[in-house]
Short mmCIF file of N, CA, C and O in Angstrom, two decimals:
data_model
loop_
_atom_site.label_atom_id
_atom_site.label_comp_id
_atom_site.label_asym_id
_atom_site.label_seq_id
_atom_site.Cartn_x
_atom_site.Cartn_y
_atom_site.Cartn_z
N UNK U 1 -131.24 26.09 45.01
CA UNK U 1 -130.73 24.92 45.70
C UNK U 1 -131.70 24.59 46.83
O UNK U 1 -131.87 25.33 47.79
N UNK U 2 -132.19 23.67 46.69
CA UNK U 2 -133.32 23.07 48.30
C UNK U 2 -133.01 21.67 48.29
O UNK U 2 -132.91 20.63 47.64
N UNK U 3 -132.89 22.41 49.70
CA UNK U 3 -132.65 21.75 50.81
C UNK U 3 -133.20 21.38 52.10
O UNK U 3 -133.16 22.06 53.12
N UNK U 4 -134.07 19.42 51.85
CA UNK U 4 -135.04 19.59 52.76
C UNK U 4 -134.80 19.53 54.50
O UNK U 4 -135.55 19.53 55.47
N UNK U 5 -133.35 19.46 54.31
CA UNK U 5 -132.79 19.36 56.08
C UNK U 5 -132.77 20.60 56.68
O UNK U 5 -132.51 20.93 57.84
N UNK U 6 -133.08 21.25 55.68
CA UNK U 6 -133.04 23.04 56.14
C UNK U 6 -134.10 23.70 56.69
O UNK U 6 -133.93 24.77 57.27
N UNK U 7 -135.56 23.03 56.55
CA UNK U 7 -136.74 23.00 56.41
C UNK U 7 -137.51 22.41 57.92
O UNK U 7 -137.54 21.20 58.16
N UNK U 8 -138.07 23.37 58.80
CA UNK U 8 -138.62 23.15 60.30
C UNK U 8 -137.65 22.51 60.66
O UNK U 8 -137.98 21.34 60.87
N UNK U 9 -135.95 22.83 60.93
CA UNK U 9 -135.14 22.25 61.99
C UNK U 9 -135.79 22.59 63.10
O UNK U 9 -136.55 23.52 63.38
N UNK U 10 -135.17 21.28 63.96
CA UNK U 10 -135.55 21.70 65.22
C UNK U 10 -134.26 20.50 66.29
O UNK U 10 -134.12 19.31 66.02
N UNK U 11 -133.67 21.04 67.18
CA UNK U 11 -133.71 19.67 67.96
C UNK U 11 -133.68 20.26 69.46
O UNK U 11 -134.21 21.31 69.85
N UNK U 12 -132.97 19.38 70.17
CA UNK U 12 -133.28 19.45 71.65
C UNK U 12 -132.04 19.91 72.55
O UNK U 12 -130.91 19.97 72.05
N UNK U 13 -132.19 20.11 73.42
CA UNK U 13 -131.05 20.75 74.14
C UNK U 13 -131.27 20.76 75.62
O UNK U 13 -132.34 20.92 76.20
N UNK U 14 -130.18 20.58 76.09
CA UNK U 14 -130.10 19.93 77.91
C UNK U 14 -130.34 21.15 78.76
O UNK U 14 -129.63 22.12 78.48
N UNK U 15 -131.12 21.26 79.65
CA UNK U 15 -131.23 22.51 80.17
C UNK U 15 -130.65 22.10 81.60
O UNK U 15 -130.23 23.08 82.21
N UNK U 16 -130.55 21.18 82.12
CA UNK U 16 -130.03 20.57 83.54
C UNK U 16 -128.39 19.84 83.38
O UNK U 16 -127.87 19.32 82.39
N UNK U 17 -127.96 20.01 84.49
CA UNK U 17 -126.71 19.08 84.09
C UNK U 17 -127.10 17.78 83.96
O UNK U 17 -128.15 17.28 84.36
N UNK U 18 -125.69 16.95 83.07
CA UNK U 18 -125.86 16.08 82.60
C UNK U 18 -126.70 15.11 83.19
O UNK U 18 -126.32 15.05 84.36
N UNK U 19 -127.66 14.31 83.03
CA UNK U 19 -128.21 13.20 83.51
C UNK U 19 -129.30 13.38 84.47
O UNK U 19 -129.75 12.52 85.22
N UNK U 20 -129.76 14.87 84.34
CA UNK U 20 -131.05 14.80 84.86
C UNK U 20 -131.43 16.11 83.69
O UNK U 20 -131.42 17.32 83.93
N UNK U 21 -131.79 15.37 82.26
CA UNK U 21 -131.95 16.45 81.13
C UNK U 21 -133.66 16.80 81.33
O UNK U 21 -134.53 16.19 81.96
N UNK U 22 -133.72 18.02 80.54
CA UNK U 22 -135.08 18.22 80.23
C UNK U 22 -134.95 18.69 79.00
O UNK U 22 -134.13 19.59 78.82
N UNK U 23 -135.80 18.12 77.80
CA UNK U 23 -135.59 18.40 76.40
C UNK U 23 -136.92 19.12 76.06
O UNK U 23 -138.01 18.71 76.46
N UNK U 24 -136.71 20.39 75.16
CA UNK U 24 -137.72 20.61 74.70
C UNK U 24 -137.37 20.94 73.65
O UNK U 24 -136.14 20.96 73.52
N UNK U 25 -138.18 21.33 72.45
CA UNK U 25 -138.10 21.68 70.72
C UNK U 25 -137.23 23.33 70.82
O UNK U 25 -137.26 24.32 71.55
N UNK U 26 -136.39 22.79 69.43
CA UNK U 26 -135.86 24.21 69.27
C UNK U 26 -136.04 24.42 68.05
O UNK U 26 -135.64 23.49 67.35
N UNK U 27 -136.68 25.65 67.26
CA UNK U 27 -136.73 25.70 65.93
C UNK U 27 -136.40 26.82 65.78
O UNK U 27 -136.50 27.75 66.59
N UNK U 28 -135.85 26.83 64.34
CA UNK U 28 -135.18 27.61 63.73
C UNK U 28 -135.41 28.39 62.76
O UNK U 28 -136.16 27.46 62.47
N UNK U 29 -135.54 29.18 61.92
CA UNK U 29 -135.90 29.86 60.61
C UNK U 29 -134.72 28.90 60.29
O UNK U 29 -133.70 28.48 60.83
N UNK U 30 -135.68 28.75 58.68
CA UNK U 30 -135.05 27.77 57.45
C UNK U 30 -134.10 28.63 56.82
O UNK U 30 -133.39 28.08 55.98
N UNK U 31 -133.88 30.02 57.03
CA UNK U 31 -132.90 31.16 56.15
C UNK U 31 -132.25 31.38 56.92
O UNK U 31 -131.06 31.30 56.63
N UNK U 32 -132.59 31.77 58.23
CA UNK U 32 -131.20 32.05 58.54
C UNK U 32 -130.19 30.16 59.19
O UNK U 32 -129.00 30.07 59.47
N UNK U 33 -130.95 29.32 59.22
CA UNK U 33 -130.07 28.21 59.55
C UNK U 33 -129.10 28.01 58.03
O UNK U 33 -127.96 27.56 58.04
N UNK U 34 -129.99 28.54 56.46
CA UNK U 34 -129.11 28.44 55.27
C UNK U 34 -127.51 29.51 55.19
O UNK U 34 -126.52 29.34 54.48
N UNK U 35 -127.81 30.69 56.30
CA UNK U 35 -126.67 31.59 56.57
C UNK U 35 -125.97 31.13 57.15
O UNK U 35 -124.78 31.23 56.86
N UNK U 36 -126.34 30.50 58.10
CA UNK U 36 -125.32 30.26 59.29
C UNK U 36 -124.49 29.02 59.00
O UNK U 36 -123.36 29.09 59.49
N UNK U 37 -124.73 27.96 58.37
CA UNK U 37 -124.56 26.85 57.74
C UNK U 37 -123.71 27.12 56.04
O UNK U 37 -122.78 26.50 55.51
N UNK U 38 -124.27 27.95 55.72
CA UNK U 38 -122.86 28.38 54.00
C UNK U 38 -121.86 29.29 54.86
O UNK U 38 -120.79 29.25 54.26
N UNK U 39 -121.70 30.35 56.39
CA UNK U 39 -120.76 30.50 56.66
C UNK U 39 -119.68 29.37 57.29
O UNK U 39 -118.54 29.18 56.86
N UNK U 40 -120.24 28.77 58.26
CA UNK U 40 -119.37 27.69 58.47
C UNK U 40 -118.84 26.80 57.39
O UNK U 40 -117.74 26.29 57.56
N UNK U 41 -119.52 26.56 56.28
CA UNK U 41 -119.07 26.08 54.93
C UNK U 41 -117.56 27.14 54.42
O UNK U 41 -116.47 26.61 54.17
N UNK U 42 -117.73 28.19 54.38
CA UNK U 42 -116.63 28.56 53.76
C UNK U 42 -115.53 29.11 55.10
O UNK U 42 -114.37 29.40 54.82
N UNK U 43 -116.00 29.20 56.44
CA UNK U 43 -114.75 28.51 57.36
C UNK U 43 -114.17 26.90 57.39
O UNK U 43 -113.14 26.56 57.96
N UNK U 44 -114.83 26.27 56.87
CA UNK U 44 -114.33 24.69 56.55
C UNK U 44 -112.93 25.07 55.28
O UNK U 44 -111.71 24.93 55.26
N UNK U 45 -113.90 25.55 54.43
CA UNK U 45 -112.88 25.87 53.59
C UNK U 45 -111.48 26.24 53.96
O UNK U 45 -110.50 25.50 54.04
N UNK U 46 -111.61 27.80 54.23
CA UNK U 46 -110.66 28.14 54.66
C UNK U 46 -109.80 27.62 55.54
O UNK U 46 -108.74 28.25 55.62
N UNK U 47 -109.98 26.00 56.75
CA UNK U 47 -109.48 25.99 57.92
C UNK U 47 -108.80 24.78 56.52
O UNK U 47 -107.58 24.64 56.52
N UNK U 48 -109.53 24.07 55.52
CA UNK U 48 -108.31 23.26 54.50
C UNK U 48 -107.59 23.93 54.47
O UNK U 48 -106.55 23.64 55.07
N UNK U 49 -107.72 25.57 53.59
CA UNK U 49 -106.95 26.25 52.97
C UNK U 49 -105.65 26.51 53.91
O UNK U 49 -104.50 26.59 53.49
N UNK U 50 -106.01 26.61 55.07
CA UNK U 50 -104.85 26.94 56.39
C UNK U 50 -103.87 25.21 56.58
O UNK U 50 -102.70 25.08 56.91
N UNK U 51 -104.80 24.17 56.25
CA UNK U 51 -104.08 23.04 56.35
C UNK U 51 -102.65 22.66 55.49
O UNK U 51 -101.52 22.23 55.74
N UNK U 52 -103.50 23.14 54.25
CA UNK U 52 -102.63 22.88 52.99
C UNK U 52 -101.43 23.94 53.52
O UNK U 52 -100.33 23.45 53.78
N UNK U 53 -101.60 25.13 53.64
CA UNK U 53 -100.50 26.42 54.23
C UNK U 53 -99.21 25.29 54.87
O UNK U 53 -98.15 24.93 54.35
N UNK U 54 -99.74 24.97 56.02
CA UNK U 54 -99.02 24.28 56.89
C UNK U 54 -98.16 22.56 56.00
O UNK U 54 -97.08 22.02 56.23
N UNK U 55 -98.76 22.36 55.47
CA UNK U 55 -97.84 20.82 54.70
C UNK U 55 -97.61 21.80 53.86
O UNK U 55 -96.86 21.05 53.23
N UNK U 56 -97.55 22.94 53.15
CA UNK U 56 -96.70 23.50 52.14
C UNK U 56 -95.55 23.93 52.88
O UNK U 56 -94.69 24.27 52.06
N UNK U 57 -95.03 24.11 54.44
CA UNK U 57 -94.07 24.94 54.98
C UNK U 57 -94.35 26.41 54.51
O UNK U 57 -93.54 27.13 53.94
N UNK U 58 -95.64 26.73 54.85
CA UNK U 58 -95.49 28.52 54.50
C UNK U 58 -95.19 29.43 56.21
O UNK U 58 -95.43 29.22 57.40
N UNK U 59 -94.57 30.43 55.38
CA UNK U 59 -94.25 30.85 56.55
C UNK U 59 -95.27 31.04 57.56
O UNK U 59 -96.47 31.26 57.41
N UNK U 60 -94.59 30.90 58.60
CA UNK U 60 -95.20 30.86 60.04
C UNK U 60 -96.34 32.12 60.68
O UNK U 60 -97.18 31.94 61.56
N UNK U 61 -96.04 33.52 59.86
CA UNK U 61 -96.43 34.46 60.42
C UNK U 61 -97.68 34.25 58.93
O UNK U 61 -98.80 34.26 59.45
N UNK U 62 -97.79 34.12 57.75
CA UNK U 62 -98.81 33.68 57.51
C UNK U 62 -100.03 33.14 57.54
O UNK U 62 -101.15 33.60 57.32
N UNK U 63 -99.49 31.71 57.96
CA UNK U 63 -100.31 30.71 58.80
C UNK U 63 -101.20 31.44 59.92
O UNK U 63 -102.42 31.29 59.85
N UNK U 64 -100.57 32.34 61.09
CA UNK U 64 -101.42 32.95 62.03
C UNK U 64 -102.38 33.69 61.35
O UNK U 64 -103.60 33.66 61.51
N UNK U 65 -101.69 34.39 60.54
CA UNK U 65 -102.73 35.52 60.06
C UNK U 65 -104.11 34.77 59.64
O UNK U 65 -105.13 35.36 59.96
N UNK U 66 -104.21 33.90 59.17
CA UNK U 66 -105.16 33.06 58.52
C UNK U 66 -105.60 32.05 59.77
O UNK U 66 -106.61 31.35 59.67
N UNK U 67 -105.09 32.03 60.47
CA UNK U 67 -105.74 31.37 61.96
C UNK U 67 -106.83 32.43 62.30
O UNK U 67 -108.04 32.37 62.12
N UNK U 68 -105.93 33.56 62.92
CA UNK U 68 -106.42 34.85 63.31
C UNK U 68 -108.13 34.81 62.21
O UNK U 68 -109.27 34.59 62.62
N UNK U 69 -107.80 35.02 61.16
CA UNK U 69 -109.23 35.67 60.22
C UNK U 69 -110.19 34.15 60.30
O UNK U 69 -111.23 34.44 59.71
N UNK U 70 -110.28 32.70 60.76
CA UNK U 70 -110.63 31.93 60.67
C UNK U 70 -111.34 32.16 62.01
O UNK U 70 -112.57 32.22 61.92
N UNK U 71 -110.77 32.30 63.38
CA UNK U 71 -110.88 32.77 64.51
C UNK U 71 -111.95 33.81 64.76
O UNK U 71 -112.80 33.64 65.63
N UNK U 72 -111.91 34.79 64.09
CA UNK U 72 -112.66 35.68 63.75
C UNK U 72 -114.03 35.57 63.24
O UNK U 72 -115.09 36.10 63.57
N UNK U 73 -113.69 34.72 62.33
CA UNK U 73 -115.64 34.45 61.43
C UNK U 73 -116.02 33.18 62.14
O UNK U 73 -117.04 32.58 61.78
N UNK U 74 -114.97 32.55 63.50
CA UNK U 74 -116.05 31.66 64.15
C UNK U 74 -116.56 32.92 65.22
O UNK U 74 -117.65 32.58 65.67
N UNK U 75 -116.31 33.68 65.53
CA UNK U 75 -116.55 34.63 66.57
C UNK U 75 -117.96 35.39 65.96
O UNK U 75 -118.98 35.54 66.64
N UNK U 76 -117.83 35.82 64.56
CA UNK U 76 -118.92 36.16 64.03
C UNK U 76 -120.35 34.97 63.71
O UNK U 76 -121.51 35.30 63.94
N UNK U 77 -120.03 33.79 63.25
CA UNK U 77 -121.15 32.67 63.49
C UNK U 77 -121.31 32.47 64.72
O UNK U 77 -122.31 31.79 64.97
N UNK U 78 -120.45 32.93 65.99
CA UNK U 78 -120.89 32.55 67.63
C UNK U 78 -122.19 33.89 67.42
O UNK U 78 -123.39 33.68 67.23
N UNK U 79 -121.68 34.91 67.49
CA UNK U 79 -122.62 36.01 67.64
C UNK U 79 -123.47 36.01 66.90
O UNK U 79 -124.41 36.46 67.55
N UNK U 80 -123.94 35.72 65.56
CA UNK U 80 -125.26 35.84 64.89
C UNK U 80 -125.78 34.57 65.92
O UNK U 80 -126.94 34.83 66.23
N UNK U 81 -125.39 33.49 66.47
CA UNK U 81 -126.32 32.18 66.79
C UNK U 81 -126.89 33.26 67.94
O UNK U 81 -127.90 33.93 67.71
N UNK U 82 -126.20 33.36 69.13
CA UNK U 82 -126.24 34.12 70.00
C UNK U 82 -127.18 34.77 69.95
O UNK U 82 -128.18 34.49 70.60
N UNK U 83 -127.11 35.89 69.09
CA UNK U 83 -128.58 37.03 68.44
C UNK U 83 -129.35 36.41 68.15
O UNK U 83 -130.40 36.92 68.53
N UNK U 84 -129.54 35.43 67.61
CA UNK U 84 -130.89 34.60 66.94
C UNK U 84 -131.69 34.10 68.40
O UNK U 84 -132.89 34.09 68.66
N UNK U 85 -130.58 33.72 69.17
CA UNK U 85 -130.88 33.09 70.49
C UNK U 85 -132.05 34.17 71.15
O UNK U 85 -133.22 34.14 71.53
N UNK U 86 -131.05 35.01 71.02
CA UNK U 86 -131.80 35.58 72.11
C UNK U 86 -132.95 36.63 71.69
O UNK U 86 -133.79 36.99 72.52
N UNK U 87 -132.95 37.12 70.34
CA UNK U 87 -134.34 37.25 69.82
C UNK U 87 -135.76 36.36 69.62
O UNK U 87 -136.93 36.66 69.86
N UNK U 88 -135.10 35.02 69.02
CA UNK U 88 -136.14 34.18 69.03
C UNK U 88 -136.27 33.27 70.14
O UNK U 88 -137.38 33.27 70.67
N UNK U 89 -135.30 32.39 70.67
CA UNK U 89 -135.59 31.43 71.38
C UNK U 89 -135.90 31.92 72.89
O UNK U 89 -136.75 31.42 73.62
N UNK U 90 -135.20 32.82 73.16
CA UNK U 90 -135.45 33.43 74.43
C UNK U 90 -136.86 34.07 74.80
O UNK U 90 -137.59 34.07 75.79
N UNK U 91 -136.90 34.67 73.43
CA UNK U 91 -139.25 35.38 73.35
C UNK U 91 -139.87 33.96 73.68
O UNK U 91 -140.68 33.66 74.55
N UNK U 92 -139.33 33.30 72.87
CA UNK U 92 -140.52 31.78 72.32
C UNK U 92 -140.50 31.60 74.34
O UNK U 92 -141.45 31.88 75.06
N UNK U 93 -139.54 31.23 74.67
CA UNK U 93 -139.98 30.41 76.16
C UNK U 93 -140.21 31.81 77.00
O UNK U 93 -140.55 31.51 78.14
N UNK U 94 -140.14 33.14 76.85
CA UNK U 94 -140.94 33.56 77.89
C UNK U 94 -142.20 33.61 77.31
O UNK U 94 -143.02 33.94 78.17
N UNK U 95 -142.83 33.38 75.97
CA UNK U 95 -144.44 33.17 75.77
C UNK U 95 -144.67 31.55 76.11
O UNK U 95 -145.80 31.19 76.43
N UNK U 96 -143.87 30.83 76.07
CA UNK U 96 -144.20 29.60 76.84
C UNK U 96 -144.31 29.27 78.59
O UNK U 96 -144.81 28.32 79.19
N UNK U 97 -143.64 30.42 79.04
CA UNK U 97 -143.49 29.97 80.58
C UNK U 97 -142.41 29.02 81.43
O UNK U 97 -142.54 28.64 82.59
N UNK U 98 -141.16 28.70 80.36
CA UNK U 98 -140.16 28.06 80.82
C UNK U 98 -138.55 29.32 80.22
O UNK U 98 -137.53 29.06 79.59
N UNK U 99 -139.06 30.57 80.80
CA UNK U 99 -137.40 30.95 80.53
C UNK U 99 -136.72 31.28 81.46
O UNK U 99 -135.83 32.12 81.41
N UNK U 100 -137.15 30.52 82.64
CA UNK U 100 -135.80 30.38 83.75
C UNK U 100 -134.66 29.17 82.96
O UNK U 100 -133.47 29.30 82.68
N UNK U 101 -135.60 27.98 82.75
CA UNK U 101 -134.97 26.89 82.18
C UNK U 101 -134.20 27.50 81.41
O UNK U 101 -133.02 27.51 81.74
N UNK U 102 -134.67 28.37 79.87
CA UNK U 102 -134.14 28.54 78.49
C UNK U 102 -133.04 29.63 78.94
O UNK U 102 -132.00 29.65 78.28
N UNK U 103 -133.18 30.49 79.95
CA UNK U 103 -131.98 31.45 80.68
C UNK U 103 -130.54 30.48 81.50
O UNK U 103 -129.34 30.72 81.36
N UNK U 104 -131.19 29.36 82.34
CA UNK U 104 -129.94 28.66 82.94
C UNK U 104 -129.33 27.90 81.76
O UNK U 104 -128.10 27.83 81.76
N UNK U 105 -129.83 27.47 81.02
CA UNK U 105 -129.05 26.60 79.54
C UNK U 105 -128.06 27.54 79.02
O UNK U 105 -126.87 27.29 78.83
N UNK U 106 -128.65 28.64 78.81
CA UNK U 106 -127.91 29.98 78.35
C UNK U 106 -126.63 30.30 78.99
O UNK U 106 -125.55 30.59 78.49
N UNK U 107 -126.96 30.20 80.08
CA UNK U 107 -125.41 30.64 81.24
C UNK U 107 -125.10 29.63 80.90
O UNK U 107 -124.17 29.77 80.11
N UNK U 108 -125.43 28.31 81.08
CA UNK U 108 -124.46 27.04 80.82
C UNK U 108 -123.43 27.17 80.00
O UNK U 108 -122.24 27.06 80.32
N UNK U 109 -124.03 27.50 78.57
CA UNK U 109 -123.52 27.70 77.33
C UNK U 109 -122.32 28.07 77.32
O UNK U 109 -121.26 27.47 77.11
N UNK U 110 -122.77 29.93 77.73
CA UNK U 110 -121.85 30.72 78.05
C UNK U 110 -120.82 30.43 78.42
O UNK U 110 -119.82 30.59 77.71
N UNK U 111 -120.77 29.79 79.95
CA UNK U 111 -119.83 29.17 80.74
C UNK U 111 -118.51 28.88 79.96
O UNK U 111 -117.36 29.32 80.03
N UNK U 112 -119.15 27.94 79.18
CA UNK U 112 -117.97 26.95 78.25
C UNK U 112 -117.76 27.93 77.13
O UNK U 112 -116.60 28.19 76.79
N UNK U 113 -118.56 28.39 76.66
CA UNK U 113 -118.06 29.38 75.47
C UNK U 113 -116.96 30.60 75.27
O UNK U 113 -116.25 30.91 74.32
N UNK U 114 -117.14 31.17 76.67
CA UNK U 114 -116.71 32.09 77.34
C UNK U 114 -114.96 31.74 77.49
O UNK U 114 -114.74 30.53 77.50
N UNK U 115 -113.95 32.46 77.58
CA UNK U 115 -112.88 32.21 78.27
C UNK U 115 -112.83 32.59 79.52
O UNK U 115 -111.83 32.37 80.20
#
């Protein structure tokens, strides 16, 4: 299966608060963006599969359970991005000379990601 959107992704990302941005390139390996992208594919799935649950009236303690395991494999696609982050993108800008920037984006992130 190829797929040429999969191929030197890259885009940009705000390192300042809103409205005073600084953009620079973010790229990605073409394999692991194909991992990370067929897991969220079959959490799509599953979050139908949880839809349909709910207009069927299935029981209630069901439904969680399948929240719960949906919950879960977004927790696992947070952490592989995360790892990728901070193996690749985090090296790339300290061999570039901007990873104060690519570190405060990071806390940003966090911030909101974080409970």
């Amino acid at each position: 299966m190829h797929n040429p959107s999969l191929h030197s992704h890259s885009h940009l990302h705000e390192v300042s608060p809103p409205g005073d941005t600084v953009a620079h390139p973010h790229v990605h390996d073409p394999e692991s963006l194909r991992r990370i992208v067929n897991r969220l594919a079959r959490i799509e799935g599953h979050i139908r599969g949880i839809k349909t649950m709910v207009q069927e009236s299935r029981p209630c303690p069901d439904v969680l359970v399948q929240v719960a395991a949906v919950r879960g494999a977004l927790d696992r696609v947070a952490r592989i991005i995360l790892d990728e982050h901070l193996s690749e993108c985090i090296g790339r800008a300290a061999e570039e000379g901007n990873i104060e920037a690519e570190i405060a984006e990071l806390k940003a992130a966090l911030d909101r990601f974080l409970p």
